[in-house]
Tab-separated table of C-alpha atoms in Angstrom:
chain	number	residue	atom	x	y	z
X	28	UNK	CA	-14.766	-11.019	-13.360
X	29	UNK	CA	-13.938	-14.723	-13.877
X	30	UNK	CA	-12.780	-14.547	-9.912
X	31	UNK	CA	-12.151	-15.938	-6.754
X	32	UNK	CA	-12.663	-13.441	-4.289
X	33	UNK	CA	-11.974	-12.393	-0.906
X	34	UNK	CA	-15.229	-10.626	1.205
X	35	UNK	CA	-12.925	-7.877	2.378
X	36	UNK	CA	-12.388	-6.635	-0.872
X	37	UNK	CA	-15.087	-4.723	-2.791
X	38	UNK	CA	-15.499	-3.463	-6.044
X	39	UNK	CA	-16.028	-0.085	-8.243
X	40	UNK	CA	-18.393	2.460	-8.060
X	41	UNK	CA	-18.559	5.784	-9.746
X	42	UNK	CA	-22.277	7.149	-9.700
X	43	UNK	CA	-24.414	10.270	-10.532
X	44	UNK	CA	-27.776	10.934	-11.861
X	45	UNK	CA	-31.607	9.099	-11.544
X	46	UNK	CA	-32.851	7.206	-14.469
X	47	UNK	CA	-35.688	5.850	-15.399
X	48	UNK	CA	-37.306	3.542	-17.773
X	49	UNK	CA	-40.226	4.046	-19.716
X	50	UNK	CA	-40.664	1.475	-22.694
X	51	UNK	CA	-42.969	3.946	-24.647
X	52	UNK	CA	-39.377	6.426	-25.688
X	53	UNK	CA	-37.178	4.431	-27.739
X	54	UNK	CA	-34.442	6.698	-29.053
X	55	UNK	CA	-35.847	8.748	-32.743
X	56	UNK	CA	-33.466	6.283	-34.710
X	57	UNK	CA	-35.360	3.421	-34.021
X	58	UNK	CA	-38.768	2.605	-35.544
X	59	UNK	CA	-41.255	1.926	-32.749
X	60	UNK	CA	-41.239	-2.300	-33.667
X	61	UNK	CA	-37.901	-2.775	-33.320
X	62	UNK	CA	-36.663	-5.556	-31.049
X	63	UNK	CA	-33.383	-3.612	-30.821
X	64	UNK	CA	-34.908	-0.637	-29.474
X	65	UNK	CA	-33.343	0.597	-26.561
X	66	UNK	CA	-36.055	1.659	-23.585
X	67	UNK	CA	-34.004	3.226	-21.116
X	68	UNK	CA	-34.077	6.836	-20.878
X	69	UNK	CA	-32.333	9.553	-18.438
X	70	UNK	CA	-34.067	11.584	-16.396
X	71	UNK	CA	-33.258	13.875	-13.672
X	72	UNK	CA	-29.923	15.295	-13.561
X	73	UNK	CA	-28.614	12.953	-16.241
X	74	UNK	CA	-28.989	14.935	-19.360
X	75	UNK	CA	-26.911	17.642	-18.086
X	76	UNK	CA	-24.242	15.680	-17.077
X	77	UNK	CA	-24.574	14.134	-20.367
X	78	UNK	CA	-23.715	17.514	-21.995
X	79	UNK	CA	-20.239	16.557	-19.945
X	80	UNK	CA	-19.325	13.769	-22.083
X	81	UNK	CA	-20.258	15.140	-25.958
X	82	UNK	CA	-16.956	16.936	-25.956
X	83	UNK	CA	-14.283	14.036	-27.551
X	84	UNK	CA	-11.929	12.688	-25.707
X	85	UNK	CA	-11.677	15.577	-22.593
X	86	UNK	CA	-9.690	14.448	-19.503
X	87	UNK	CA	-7.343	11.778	-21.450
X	88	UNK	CA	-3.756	11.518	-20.460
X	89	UNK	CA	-0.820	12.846	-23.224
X	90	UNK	CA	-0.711	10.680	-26.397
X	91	UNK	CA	3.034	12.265	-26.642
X	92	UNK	CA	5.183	8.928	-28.015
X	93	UNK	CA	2.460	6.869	-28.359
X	94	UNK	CA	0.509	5.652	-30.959
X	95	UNK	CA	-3.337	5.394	-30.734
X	96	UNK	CA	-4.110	1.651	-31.908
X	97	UNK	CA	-8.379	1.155	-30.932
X	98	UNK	CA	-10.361	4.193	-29.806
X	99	UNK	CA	-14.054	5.349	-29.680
X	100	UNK	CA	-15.863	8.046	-28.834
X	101	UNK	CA	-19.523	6.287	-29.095
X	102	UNK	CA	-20.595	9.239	-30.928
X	103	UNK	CA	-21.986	6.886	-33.513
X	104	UNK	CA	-25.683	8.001	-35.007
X	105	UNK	CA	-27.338	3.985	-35.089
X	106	UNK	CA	-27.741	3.562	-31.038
X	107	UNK	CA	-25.686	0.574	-31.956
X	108	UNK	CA	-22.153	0.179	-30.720
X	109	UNK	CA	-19.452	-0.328	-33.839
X	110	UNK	CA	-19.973	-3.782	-34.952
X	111	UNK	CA	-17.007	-3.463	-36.433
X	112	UNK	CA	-14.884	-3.022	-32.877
X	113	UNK	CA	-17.392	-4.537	-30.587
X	114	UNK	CA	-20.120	-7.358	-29.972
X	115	UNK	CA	-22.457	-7.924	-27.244
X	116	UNK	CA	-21.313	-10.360	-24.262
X	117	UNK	CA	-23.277	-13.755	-23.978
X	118	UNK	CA	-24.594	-15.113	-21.331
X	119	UNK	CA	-22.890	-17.908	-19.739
X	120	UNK	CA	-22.518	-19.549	-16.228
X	121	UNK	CA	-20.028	-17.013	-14.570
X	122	UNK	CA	-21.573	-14.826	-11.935
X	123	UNK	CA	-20.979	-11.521	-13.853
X	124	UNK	CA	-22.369	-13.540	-17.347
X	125	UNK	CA	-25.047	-15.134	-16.079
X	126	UNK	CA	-27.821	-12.666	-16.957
X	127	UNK	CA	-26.448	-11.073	-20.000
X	128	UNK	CA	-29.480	-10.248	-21.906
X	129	UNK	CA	-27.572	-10.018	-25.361
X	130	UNK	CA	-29.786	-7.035	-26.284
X	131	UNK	CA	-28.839	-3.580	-27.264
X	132	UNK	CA	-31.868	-2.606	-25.652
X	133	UNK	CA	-29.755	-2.235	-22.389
X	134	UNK	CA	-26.532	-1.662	-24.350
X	135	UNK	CA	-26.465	1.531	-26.581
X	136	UNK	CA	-25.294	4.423	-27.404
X	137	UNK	CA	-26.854	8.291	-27.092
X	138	UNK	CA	-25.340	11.597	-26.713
X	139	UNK	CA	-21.565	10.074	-27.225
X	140	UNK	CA	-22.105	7.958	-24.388
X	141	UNK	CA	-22.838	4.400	-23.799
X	142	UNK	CA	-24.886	3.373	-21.876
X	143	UNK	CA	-24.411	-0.030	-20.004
X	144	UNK	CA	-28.043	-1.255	-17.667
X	145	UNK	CA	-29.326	-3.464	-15.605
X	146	UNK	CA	-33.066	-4.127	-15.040
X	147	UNK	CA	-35.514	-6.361	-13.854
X	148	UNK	CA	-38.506	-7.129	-16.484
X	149	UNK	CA	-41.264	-9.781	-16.394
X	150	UNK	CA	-39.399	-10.842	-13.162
X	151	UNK	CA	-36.309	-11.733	-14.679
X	152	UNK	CA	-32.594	-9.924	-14.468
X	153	UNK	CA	-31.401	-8.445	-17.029
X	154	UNK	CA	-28.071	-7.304	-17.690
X	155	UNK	CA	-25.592	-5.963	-20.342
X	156	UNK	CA	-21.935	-5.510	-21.607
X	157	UNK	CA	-20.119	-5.322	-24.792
X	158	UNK	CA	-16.377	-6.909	-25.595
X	159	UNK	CA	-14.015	-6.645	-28.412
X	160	UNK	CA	-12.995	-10.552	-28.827
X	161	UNK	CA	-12.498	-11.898	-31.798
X	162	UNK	CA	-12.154	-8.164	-33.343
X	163	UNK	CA	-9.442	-6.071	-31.146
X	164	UNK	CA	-6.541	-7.628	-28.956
X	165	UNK	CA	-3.016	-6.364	-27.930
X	166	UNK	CA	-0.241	-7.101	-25.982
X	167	UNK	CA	0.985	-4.329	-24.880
X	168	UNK	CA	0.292	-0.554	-24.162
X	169	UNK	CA	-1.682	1.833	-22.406
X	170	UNK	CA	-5.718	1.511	-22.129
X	171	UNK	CA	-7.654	4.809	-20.958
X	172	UNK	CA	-11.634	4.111	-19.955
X	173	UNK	CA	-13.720	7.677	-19.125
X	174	UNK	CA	-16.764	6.308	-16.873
X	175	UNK	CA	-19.412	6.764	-14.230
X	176	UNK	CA	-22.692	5.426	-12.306
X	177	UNK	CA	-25.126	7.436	-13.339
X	178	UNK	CA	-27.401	5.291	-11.204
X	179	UNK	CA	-25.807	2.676	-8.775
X	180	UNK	CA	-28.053	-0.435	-7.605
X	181	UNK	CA	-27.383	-2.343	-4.393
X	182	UNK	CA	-26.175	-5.579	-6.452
X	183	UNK	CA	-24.756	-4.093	-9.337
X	184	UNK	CA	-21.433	-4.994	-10.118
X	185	UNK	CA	-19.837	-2.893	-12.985
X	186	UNK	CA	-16.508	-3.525	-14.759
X	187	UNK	CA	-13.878	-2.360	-17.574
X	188	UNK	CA	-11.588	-5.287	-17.877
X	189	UNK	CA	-9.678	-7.412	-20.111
X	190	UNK	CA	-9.071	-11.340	-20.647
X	191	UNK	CA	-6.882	-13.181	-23.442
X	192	UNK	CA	-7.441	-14.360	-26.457
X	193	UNK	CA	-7.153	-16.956	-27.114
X	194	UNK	CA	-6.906	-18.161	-23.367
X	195	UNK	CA	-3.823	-20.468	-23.466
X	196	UNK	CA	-5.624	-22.520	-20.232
X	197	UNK	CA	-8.243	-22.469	-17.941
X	198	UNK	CA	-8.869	-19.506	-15.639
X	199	UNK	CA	-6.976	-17.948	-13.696
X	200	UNK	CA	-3.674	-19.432	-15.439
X	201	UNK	CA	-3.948	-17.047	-18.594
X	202	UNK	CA	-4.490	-14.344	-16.513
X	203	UNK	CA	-7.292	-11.870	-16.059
X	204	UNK	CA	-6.571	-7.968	-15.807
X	205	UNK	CA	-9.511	-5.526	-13.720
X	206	UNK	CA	-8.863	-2.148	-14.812
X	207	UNK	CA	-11.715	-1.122	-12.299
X	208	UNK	CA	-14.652	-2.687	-11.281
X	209	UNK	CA	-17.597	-1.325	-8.804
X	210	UNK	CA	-19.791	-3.208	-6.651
X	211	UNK	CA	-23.486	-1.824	-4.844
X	212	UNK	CA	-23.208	2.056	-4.172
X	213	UNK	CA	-19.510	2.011	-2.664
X	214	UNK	CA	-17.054	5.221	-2.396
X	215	UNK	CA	-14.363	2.767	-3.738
X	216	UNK	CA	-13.333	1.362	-6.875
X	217	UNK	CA	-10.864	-1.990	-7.018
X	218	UNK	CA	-8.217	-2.989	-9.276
X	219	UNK	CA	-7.139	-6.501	-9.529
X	220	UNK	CA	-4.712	-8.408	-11.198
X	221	UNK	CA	-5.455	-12.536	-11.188
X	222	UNK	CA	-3.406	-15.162	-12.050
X	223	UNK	CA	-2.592	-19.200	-10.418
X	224	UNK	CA	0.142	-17.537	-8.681
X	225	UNK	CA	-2.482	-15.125	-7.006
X	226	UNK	CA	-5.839	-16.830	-6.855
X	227	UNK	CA	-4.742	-20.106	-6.227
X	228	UNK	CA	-1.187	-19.963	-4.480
X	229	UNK	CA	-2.431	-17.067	-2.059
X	230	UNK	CA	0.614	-14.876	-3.298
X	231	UNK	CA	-1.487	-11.766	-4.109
X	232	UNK	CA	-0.116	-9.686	-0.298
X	233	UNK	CA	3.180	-9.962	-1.424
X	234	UNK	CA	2.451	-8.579	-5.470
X	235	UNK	CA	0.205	-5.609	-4.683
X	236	UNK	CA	-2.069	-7.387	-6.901
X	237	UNK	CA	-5.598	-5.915	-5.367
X	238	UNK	CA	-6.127	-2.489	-3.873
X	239	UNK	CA	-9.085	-0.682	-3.441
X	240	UNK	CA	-9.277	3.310	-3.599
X	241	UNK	CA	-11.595	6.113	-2.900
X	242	UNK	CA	-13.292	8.289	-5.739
X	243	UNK	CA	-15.882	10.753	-5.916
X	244	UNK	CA	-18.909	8.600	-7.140
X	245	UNK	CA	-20.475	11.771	-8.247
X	246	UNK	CA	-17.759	12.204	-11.317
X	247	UNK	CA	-16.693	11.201	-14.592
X	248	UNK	CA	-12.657	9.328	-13.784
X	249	UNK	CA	-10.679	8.080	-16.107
X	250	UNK	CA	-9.611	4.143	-15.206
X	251	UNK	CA	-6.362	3.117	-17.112
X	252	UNK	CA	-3.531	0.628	-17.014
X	253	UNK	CA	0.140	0.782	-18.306
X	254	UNK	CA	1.407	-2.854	-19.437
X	255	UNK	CA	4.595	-3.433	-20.787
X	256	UNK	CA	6.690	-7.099	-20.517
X	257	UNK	CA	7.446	-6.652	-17.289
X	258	UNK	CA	4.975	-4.520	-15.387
X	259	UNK	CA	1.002	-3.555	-14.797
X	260	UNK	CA	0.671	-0.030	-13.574
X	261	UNK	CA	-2.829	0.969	-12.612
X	262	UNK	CA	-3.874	4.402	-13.118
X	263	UNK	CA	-7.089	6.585	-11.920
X	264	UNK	CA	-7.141	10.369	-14.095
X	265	UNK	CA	-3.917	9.261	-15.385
X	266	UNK	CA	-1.771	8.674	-11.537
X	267	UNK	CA	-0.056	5.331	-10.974
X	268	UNK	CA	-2.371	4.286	-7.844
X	269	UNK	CA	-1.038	0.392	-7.837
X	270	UNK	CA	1.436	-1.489	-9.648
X	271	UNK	CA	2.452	-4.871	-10.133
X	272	UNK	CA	5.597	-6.752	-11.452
X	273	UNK	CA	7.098	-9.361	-13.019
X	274	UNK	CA	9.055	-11.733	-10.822
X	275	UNK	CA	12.128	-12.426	-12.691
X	276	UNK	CA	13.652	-14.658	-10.181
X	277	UNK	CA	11.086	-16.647	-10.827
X	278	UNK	CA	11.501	-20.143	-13.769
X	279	UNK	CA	9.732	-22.756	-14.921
X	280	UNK	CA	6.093	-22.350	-14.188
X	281	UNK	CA	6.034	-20.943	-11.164
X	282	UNK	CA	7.566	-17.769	-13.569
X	283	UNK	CA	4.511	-18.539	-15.934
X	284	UNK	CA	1.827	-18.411	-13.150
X	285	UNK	CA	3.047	-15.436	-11.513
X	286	UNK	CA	3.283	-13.896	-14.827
X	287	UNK	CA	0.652	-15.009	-17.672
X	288	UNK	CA	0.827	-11.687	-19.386
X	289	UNK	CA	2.613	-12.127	-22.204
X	290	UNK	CA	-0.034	-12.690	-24.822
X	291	UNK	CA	-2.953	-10.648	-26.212
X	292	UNK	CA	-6.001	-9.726	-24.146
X	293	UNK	CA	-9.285	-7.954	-25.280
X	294	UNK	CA	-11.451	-5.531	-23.614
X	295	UNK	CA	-15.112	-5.729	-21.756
X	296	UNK	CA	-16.755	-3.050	-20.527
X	297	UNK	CA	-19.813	-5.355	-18.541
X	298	UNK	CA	-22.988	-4.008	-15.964
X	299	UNK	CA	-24.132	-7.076	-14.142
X	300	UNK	CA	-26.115	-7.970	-11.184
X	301	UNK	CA	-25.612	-10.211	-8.048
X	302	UNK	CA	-27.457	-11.710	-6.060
X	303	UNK	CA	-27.019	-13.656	-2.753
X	304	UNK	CA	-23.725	-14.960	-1.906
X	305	UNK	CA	-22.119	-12.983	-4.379
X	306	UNK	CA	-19.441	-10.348	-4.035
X	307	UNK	CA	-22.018	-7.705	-5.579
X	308	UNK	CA	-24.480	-8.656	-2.961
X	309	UNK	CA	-28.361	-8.883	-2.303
X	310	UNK	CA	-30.068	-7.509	-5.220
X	311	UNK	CA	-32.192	-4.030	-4.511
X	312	UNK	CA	-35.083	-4.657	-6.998
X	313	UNK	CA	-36.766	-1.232	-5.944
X	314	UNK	CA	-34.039	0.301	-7.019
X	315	UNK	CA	-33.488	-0.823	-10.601
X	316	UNK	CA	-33.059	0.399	-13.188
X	317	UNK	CA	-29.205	0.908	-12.563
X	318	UNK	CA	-26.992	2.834	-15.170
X	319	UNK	CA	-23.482	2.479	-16.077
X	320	UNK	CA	-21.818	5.429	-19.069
X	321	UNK	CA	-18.859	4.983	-20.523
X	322	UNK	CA	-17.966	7.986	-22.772
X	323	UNK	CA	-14.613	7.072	-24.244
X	324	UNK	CA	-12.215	4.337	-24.256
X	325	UNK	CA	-8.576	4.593	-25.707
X	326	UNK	CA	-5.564	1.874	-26.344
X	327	UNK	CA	-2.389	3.309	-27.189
X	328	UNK	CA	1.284	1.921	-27.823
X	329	UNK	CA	4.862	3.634	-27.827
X	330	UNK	CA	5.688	5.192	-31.116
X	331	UNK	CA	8.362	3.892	-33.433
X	332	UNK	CA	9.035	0.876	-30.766
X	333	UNK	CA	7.942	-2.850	-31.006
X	334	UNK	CA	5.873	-3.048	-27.678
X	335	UNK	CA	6.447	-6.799	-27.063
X	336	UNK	CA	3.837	-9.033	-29.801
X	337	UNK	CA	1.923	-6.606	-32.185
X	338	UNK	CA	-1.717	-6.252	-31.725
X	339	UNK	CA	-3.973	-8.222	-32.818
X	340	UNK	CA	-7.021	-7.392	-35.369
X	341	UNK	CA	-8.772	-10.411	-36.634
């Protein structure tokens, strides 16, 4: 998300239902004065397809060796996603940050789903995302996200992706992994792996650090990645669709820019918006609100072996 990118590549999209907002149906477990009420509601086709995602953790890949180390379901009873694994991104300068509402009105959980929006209110963007920094890292293992658009937006730009923590230097030198992201209402999602060695020494051809592939926009996928010491293999319902390595040849720092991912990262699952001159494009008000569900997300690492540096929980 924290990116330089290239116009001809564009980013993930995997939508479904209509939704609509009506401020006057907060969820039952609210009381009707609460600023943390959240006013989106589905509508349409969405509750059915919600029924989909109430069933645990369906469509994951085999947990055979591995060893589950951060999981949820979002089948939590508050609206509220665990405080205890996540907290709401800020807003900041960064394109995909910049109108973060840092309001669980527009992040929240319902029906073991959570639900990620974007809307426009009182003339002003709003946007949402949650991240586990500064309570889950790991270097490491396998990550497993279950998502769709229930309601793409021309201008939306949705994401499950990690950065590290701490970052050792500025961005792109630490590295950023993009386990998927979507832009607008595309039959593509992209995966992208950025470090100084691709972003800023135009060395991402010869990597396979970017690739963009087609999904059905319609359905539920599962976006993953395998990362060990040595490799980043990118996986949609649980096939290797890109990969890319370590260049061992490679000392000094060119070996450290071409590889900055040897030290923990965290998650963020983010919904943004935007705007002109942006990769997400022009912004469709009419169309808002837009809708991103996430129903499970899973981090696993071998059994019995010491994956590289332990995970982290501070």
């Amino acid at each position: 998300m924290l990116k330089i990118r290239f116009v001809s590549i564009t980013l993930v999209s995997v939508g479904m239902s209509v939704v609509g907002c009506n401020a006057n149906e907060p969820l039952d477990i609210y009381e009707q004065e609460s600023s943390q009420t959240p006013t989106v509601q589905s509508a349409g086709e969405s509750s059915a397809l919600e029924e989909d995602a109430t069933e645990g953790f369906i469509n994951a890949g085999p947990t055979d060796g591995y060893e589950v180390i951060f999981e949820d379901d979002f089948e939590n009873s508050t609206g509220i996603p665990d405080p205890a694994k996540w907290s709401l991104c800020k807003k900041a300068e960064a394109h995909w940050s910049v109108y973060q509402s840092e309001s669980y009105d527009l992040a929240y959980t319902k029906n073991g789903v959570l639900n990620l929006v974007v809307e426009e209110k009182d003339g002003e963007y709003l946007t949402s995302g949650i991240e586990t920094q500064g309570k889950f890292s790991f270097t490491y293992g396998k990550v497993e996200v279950r998502a769709r658009f229930a309601k793409r937006v021309m201008g939306s730009h949705c994401g499950i992706w990690m950065m590290p923590e701490p970052p050792a230097e500025t961005w792109p030198r630490s590295g950023e992994i993009d386990i998927m992201e979507y832009i607008r209402e595309q039959n593509v999602v992209h995966l992208t792996t950025h470090s100084y060695w691709i972003d800023n020494m135009d060395h991402g051809e010869e990597g396979k650090s970017f690739g963009s592939f087609e999904i059905n926009k319609q359905d539920w996928n599962v976006y993953g990645v395998e990362w060990t010491e040595d490799s980043l293999n990118y996986t949609i319902n649980g096939k290797v669709v890109m990969s890319y390595s370590r260049n061992k040849s490679l000392e000094g720092q060119d070996a450290t820019w071409q590889w900055p991912f040897s030290h923990p990262f965290y998650l963020i699952l983010s919904h943004s918006l935007g705007g002109e001159d942006t990769w997400a494009g022009p912004i469709d008000n009419n169309a808002l609100p837009g809708l991103f569900q996430i129903d499970w997300v899973r981090v696993m690492q071998p059994s019995g072996v010491e994956a590289g540096v332990p995970y982290v929980r501070n």
